[in-house]
């Protein structure tokens, strides 16, 4: 969902941001199968899958499940709702801009000349 | 107010002030406004949205059946959101870091009135519309020039400084009270309180609709007045 928005960033390469030097934390969120089912079509599956794999969170199926099982839903719940990046750098593949995540908070502000 | 560039005015009299008063501000902001509450509770289950200018996050947990990402220009207010367990980030309404058409809903509650020119207010609305998906809904609230009879405030002009009074030594983060640690922020001593000046542009009747109407793709479903504020509910075409 997040993209690079620096003025000099080349079109088409501002998404997704790569995640480097990540420190993760595990949260406890109440599982709600209905909510996860409704959330699924809004996810960028390929990006979520790649990120979850690279960060060692989980291996999601290659294609988004059309008839998700309870286990699928629980896995998506864990990846999308119970995993939080505590510390990391989000790096734009287009222009190299680094957005830090500190104590769970991404800082997406730009300098004046980048707007 | 004259003499400061627009971004500098907002930096000094909006961003800096909110960072200083964050704790005290948050302690006084807990009751949801009914129109906002109804908007959030009326959303479809599983909706994904953003509260742009979320302050202390008082609306982030209103409807547990939707997923809301908070953001604010003030990192101190975002720290409060995080301590409360909400998802939130620091970013600027004038340049949102979100992809086009990615949210089912958005809220902008008491935010656009801190933008200090017509162009910047339109830019803020344009960014909201950009990240909203077609068919998605947006609620905007801004402070009204026209105050209710029972209101304690009366305004002479549309662009004003509104004081925020903090009891001295109560909520002040260490070292931030003194004017010399917060350059350009107006600090007045007044009976033991420290007074910070927040910039507001107060909206006159019809002005919010006029700005939103200039944003391409914005369709106004409803507009109204509630508790000294003007609001609009917008759908993206």
Coordinates of C-alpha atoms in Angstrom, one line a residue:
Chain A
X1 CA 0.0 0.0 0.0
X2 CA 2.9 2.3 0.7
X3 CA 4.8 3.8 -2.2
X4 CA 7.7 6.2 -2.7
X5 CA 6.5 9.7 -3.3
X6 CA 9.6 11.7 -3.8
X7 CA 9.4 14.0 -6.8
X8 CA 12.5 12.6 -8.5
X9 CA 11.4 9.0 -8.2
X10 CA 11.0 7.3 -11.7
X11 CA 7.4 6.5 -12.6
X12 CA 6.4 2.9 -12.2
X13 CA 9.3 1.9 -9.8
X14 CA 7.9 3.5 -6.6
X15 CA 6.1 0.4 -5.4
X16 CA 6.6 -1.8 -3.6
X17 CA 9.2 -0.5 -1.1
X18 CA 11.8 -3.1 -0.2
X19 CA 12.2 -3.9 3.4
X20 CA 15.8 -4.0 4.8
X21 CA 17.3 -4.7 8.3
X22 CA 13.9 -5.7 9.7
X23 CA 13.2 -6.5 13.3
X24 CA 9.8 -8.1 13.7
X25 CA 7.4 -8.4 16.5
X26 CA 4.5 -10.8 17.0
X27 CA 1.2 -9.4 18.1
X28 CA -1.9 -11.1 19.5
X29 CA -5.0 -10.2 17.4
X30 CA -8.4 -11.9 17.7
X31 CA -9.0 -14.2 14.7
X32 CA -12.1 -13.3 12.7
X33 CA -12.5 -15.6 9.7
X34 CA -15.2 -13.3 8.1
X35 CA -13.0 -10.2 8.5
X36 CA -9.9 -12.0 6.9
X37 CA -12.1 -13.3 4.0
X38 CA -13.3 -9.8 3.3
X39 CA -9.8 -8.4 3.6
X40 CA -8.2 -10.9 1.1
X41 CA -9.3 -9.3 -2.2
X42 CA -7.8 -6.0 -1.0
X43 CA -4.3 -7.5 -0.6
X44 CA -1.6 -7.3 -3.2
X45 CA -1.1 -11.0 -2.9
X46 CA 2.2 -11.3 -4.9
X47 CA 3.8 -8.5 -2.8
X48 CA 2.5 -9.8 0.5
X49 CA 3.7 -13.3 -0.3
X50 CA 7.2 -12.1 -1.4
X51 CA 7.6 -9.9 1.7
X52 CA 6.3 -12.6 4.1
X53 CA 8.8 -15.0 2.6
X54 CA 11.8 -12.6 2.6
X55 CA 11.2 -11.7 6.2
X56 CA 10.8 -15.3 7.2
X57 CA 7.3 -14.9 8.5
X58 CA 5.5 -17.6 6.5
X59 CA 5.3 -19.2 3.1
X60 CA 2.0 -18.3 1.5
X61 CA 0.5 -20.2 -1.4
X62 CA 1.7 -19.0 -4.9
X63 CA -1.9 -18.0 -5.9
X64 CA -4.4 -16.4 -3.7
X65 CA -6.8 -19.2 -2.5
X66 CA -10.2 -18.9 -4.2
X67 CA -11.8 -21.1 -1.6
X68 CA -9.7 -20.5 1.5
X69 CA -9.6 -23.1 4.2
X70 CA -9.5 -22.2 7.9
X71 CA -5.8 -22.9 7.8
X72 CA -5.3 -20.4 4.9
X73 CA -7.3 -17.8 6.8
X74 CA -5.3 -18.3 9.9
X75 CA -2.1 -18.0 8.0
X76 CA -3.2 -14.8 6.4
X77 CA -4.3 -13.5 9.8
X78 CA -0.9 -14.2 11.2
X79 CA 1.0 -12.5 8.3
X80 CA -1.3 -9.5 7.7
X81 CA -2.6 -8.8 11.2
X82 CA -0.3 -10.3 13.8
X83 CA 3.1 -9.5 12.3
X84 CA 4.5 -6.0 12.8
X85 CA 7.7 -4.6 11.7
X86 CA 9.3 -3.0 14.7
X87 CA 12.5 -1.6 13.1
X88 CA 13.4 -1.5 9.4
X89 CA 14.4 0.6 6.5
X90 CA 11.9 0.8 3.6
X91 CA 13.9 1.4 0.5
X92 CA 12.6 2.6 -2.9
X93 CA 13.7 0.5 -5.8
X94 CA 13.3 3.4 -8.1
X95 CA 15.3 6.2 -6.4
X96 CA 16.9 4.6 -3.4
X97 CA 15.0 6.8 -0.9
X98 CA 15.0 5.3 2.6
X99 CA 12.0 5.6 4.8
X100 CA 12.7 4.4 8.4
X101 CA 10.4 2.4 10.6
X102 CA 11.3 3.1 14.3
X103 CA 9.5 1.4 17.2
X104 CA 6.7 0.3 14.8
X105 CA 6.2 3.8 13.3
X106 CA 7.0 4.4 9.6
X107 CA 8.2 7.9 8.9
X108 CA 7.2 8.9 5.4
X109 CA 8.0 12.6 5.5
X110 CA 10.1 14.1 2.8
X111 CA 12.4 17.0 2.8
X112 CA 11.0 20.2 1.2
X113 CA 13.0 19.8 -2.0
X114 CA 11.7 16.3 -2.5
X115 CA 8.0 17.3 -2.6
Chain B
X1 CA 0.8 35.9 10.7
X2 CA 2.1 38.1 7.9
X3 CA 5.7 37.6 7.0
X4 CA 5.9 33.9 7.4
X5 CA 5.8 31.7 4.3
X6 CA 2.9 29.3 4.2
X7 CA 4.8 26.1 4.9
X8 CA 6.7 28.0 7.7
X9 CA 3.5 29.2 9.2
X10 CA 2.2 25.6 9.4
X11 CA 5.5 24.3 10.7
X12 CA 5.6 26.9 13.5
X13 CA 2.0 27.3 14.4
X14 CA 0.6 23.8 13.6
X15 CA 3.3 21.1 13.6
X16 CA 5.6 22.4 16.3
X17 CA 2.6 23.3 18.6
X18 CA 1.0 19.8 18.2
X19 CA 4.3 18.1 19.0
X20 CA 4.6 20.2 22.2
X21 CA 1.0 19.9 23.4
X22 CA 0.5 16.2 22.2
X23 CA 0.1 14.8 25.7
X24 CA -2.2 17.5 27.0
X25 CA -4.2 17.6 23.7
X26 CA -4.7 13.8 23.8
X27 CA -5.9 13.9 27.4
X28 CA -8.7 16.2 26.3
X29 CA -9.6 14.3 23.1
X30 CA -11.6 11.1 23.8
X31 CA -15.2 11.6 22.9
X32 CA -16.1 10.7 19.3
X33 CA -18.3 13.2 17.4
X34 CA -21.6 11.5 16.5
X35 CA -21.4 12.1 12.7
X36 CA -17.9 10.6 12.6
X37 CA -19.0 7.7 14.8
X38 CA -22.0 7.0 12.5
X39 CA -19.8 7.2 9.4
X40 CA -17.3 4.7 10.7
X41 CA -19.9 2.3 12.1
X42 CA -21.8 2.3 8.8
X43 CA -18.8 1.0 6.8
X44 CA -18.9 -2.5 5.3
X45 CA -17.1 -5.1 7.3
X46 CA -13.6 -5.7 6.2
X47 CA -13.2 -2.2 4.8
X48 CA -9.7 -0.8 4.7
X49 CA -9.2 2.9 5.2
X50 CA -7.1 5.7 6.5
X51 CA -7.6 8.4 9.1
X52 CA -5.4 11.3 7.7
X53 CA -4.5 13.6 10.5
X54 CA -5.6 11.1 13.2
X55 CA -4.3 13.0 16.2
X56 CA -4.2 10.8 19.2
X57 CA -6.1 8.0 17.4
X58 CA -9.5 8.5 19.0
X59 CA -11.3 7.2 15.9
X60 CA -8.9 4.3 15.0
X61 CA -10.7 1.8 17.2
X62 CA -14.3 2.9 16.8
X63 CA -15.3 0.1 14.5
X64 CA -13.5 -3.1 15.1
X65 CA -14.8 -4.6 11.9
X66 CA -12.8 -2.3 9.6
X67 CA -9.0 -1.8 9.3
X68 CA -7.9 1.8 9.7
X69 CA -4.4 3.1 9.3
X70 CA -3.8 6.3 11.1
X71 CA -1.4 9.1 10.1
X72 CA -0.4 12.5 11.4
X73 CA 2.2 15.1 10.7
X74 CA 3.0 15.1 14.4
X75 CA 5.3 12.3 15.4
X76 CA 4.5 12.9 19.1
X77 CA 0.8 12.3 18.4
X78 CA 1.6 9.1 16.5
X79 CA 3.7 7.9 19.4
X80 CA 0.5 8.1 21.5
X81 CA -1.4 6.1 18.8
X82 CA 1.2 3.4 18.9
X83 CA 1.2 3.3 22.7
X84 CA -2.6 2.6 22.4
X85 CA -1.9 -0.2 20.0
X86 CA -3.0 1.3 16.8
X87 CA -1.4 1.2 13.4
X88 CA -0.1 4.6 12.5
X89 CA 2.6 6.5 10.7
X90 CA 4.0 9.9 10.2
X91 CA 3.2 11.6 6.9
X92 CA 2.0 14.8 5.3
X93 CA -1.5 15.2 3.9
X94 CA -0.1 17.3 1.1
X95 CA 2.0 14.3 -0.1
X96 CA 0.4 11.0 1.0
X97 CA 2.7 8.0 0.7
X98 CA -0.2 5.7 -0.4
X99 CA -0.9 4.2 -3.8
X100 CA -3.7 5.6 -6.0
X101 CA -7.2 4.2 -5.5
X102 CA -6.2 2.0 -2.5
X103 CA -8.7 2.8 0.3
X104 CA -12.3 2.0 0.8
X105 CA -12.8 4.9 3.1
X106 CA -11.0 7.9 4.5
X107 CA -11.6 10.4 7.3
X108 CA -10.1 13.9 7.6
X109 CA -11.3 15.2 10.9
X110 CA -10.2 18.7 11.9
X111 CA -7.2 18.7 9.6
X112 CA -7.8 20.8 6.4
X113 CA -8.4 23.9 8.5
X114 CA -4.7 23.9 9.4
X115 CA -3.7 24.4 5.8
X116 CA -2.8 28.0 5.3
X117 CA -3.9 28.8 1.7
X118 CA -6.7 27.9 -0.8
X119 CA -4.1 26.1 -2.9
X120 CA -2.8 24.0 0.0
X121 CA -6.4 23.2 1.1
X122 CA -7.2 22.0 -2.4
X123 CA -3.9 20.0 -2.6
X124 CA -4.9 18.2 0.7
X125 CA -8.3 17.3 -0.7
X126 CA -6.8 16.2 -4.1
X127 CA -4.5 13.8 -2.3
X128 CA -7.4 12.3 -0.3
X129 CA -9.4 11.8 -3.5
X130 CA -6.3 10.3 -5.3
X131 CA -5.8 7.5 -2.7
X132 CA -9.6 6.7 -2.4
X133 CA -10.8 4.0 -4.6
X134 CA -13.7 4.7 -7.0
X135 CA -16.9 4.2 -5.0
X136 CA -15.0 4.8 -1.8
X137 CA -16.2 7.3 0.8
X138 CA -14.6 10.2 2.5
X139 CA -15.7 12.3 5.5
X140 CA -14.2 15.7 6.0
X141 CA -14.7 17.9 9.1
X142 CA -13.4 21.5 9.4
X143 CA -14.0 24.2 12.0
X144 CA -16.7 26.7 11.1
X145 CA -16.3 30.5 11.0
X146 CA -20.0 30.5 12.0
X147 CA -20.1 29.4 15.7
X148 CA -23.2 28.3 17.5
X149 CA -24.8 30.7 19.9
X150 CA -23.8 28.6 22.9
X151 CA -20.2 28.4 21.7
X152 CA -17.7 30.2 23.7
X153 CA -15.8 31.4 20.7
X154 CA -16.5 34.2 18.2
X155 CA -14.3 34.9 15.3
X156 CA -13.6 38.2 13.6
X157 CA -11.5 36.8 10.7
X158 CA -11.1 33.5 8.9
X159 CA -7.4 33.2 9.4
X160 CA -6.7 33.2 13.1
X161 CA -4.4 32.0 15.8
X162 CA -6.3 30.0 18.5
X163 CA -4.5 29.7 21.8
X164 CA -3.8 26.4 23.5
X165 CA -3.3 26.8 27.2
X166 CA -1.2 24.4 29.0
X167 CA -0.9 24.4 32.8
X168 CA 2.7 25.1 33.5
X169 CA 4.9 22.1 34.6
X170 CA 2.0 19.7 34.1
X171 CA 2.2 18.3 30.6
X172 CA 5.3 19.8 29.4
X173 CA 7.9 17.4 28.1
X174 CA 11.2 18.1 29.7
X175 CA 12.9 21.2 28.2
X176 CA 10.3 21.9 25.5
X177 CA 8.5 24.6 27.4
X178 CA 11.0 27.4 26.9
X179 CA 10.6 29.5 23.8
X180 CA 14.3 29.1 23.0
X181 CA 14.0 25.4 22.5
X182 CA 11.0 25.8 20.1
X183 CA 12.1 28.7 17.8
X184 CA 9.4 30.8 16.3
X185 CA 6.7 29.3 18.5
X186 CA 4.8 32.0 20.3
X187 CA 4.9 31.4 24.0
X188 CA 3.2 33.7 26.5
X189 CA 3.2 33.5 30.2
X190 CA -0.3 34.1 31.5
X191 CA -1.2 33.3 35.1
X192 CA 1.0 30.3 35.2
X193 CA -0.2 28.8 31.9
X194 CA 1.9 28.5 28.9
X195 CA 0.0 29.6 25.8
X196 CA 0.8 28.2 22.3
X197 CA -0.8 29.7 19.2
X198 CA -2.3 27.3 16.7
X199 CA -3.1 28.5 13.2
X200 CA -6.6 27.9 11.8
X201 CA -8.4 28.8 8.6
X202 CA -12.1 28.9 9.6
X203 CA -14.5 27.8 6.9
X204 CA -17.5 29.8 5.9
X205 CA -20.7 28.2 4.9
X206 CA -20.3 26.6 1.4
X207 CA -16.6 27.0 1.3
X208 CA -15.8 23.3 2.1
X209 CA -18.2 22.2 -0.7
X210 CA -16.6 24.7 -3.1
X211 CA -13.1 23.3 -2.5
X212 CA -14.2 19.7 -2.6
X213 CA -16.2 20.4 -5.8
X214 CA -12.9 21.6 -7.5
X215 CA -11.3 18.2 -6.8
X216 CA -11.7 16.0 -9.9
X217 CA -13.7 12.9 -9.2
X218 CA -15.2 14.1 -5.9
X219 CA -19.0 13.8 -5.6
X220 CA -20.6 15.3 -2.6
X221 CA -23.3 13.0 -1.1
X222 CA -24.1 15.1 1.9
X223 CA -23.0 18.2 3.7
X224 CA -23.9 19.7 7.0
X225 CA -23.1 21.6 10.2
X226 CA -22.4 19.9 13.5
X227 CA -21.1 21.3 16.7
X228 CA -19.4 24.4 15.3
X229 CA -18.0 22.4 12.3
X230 CA -18.8 22.0 8.6
X231 CA -18.6 18.6 7.1
X232 CA -19.0 16.7 3.8
X233 CA -19.4 13.1 2.9
X234 CA -17.9 12.5 -0.5
X235 CA -17.9 9.5 -2.9
X236 CA -15.2 9.1 -5.5
X237 CA -16.5 8.7 -9.1

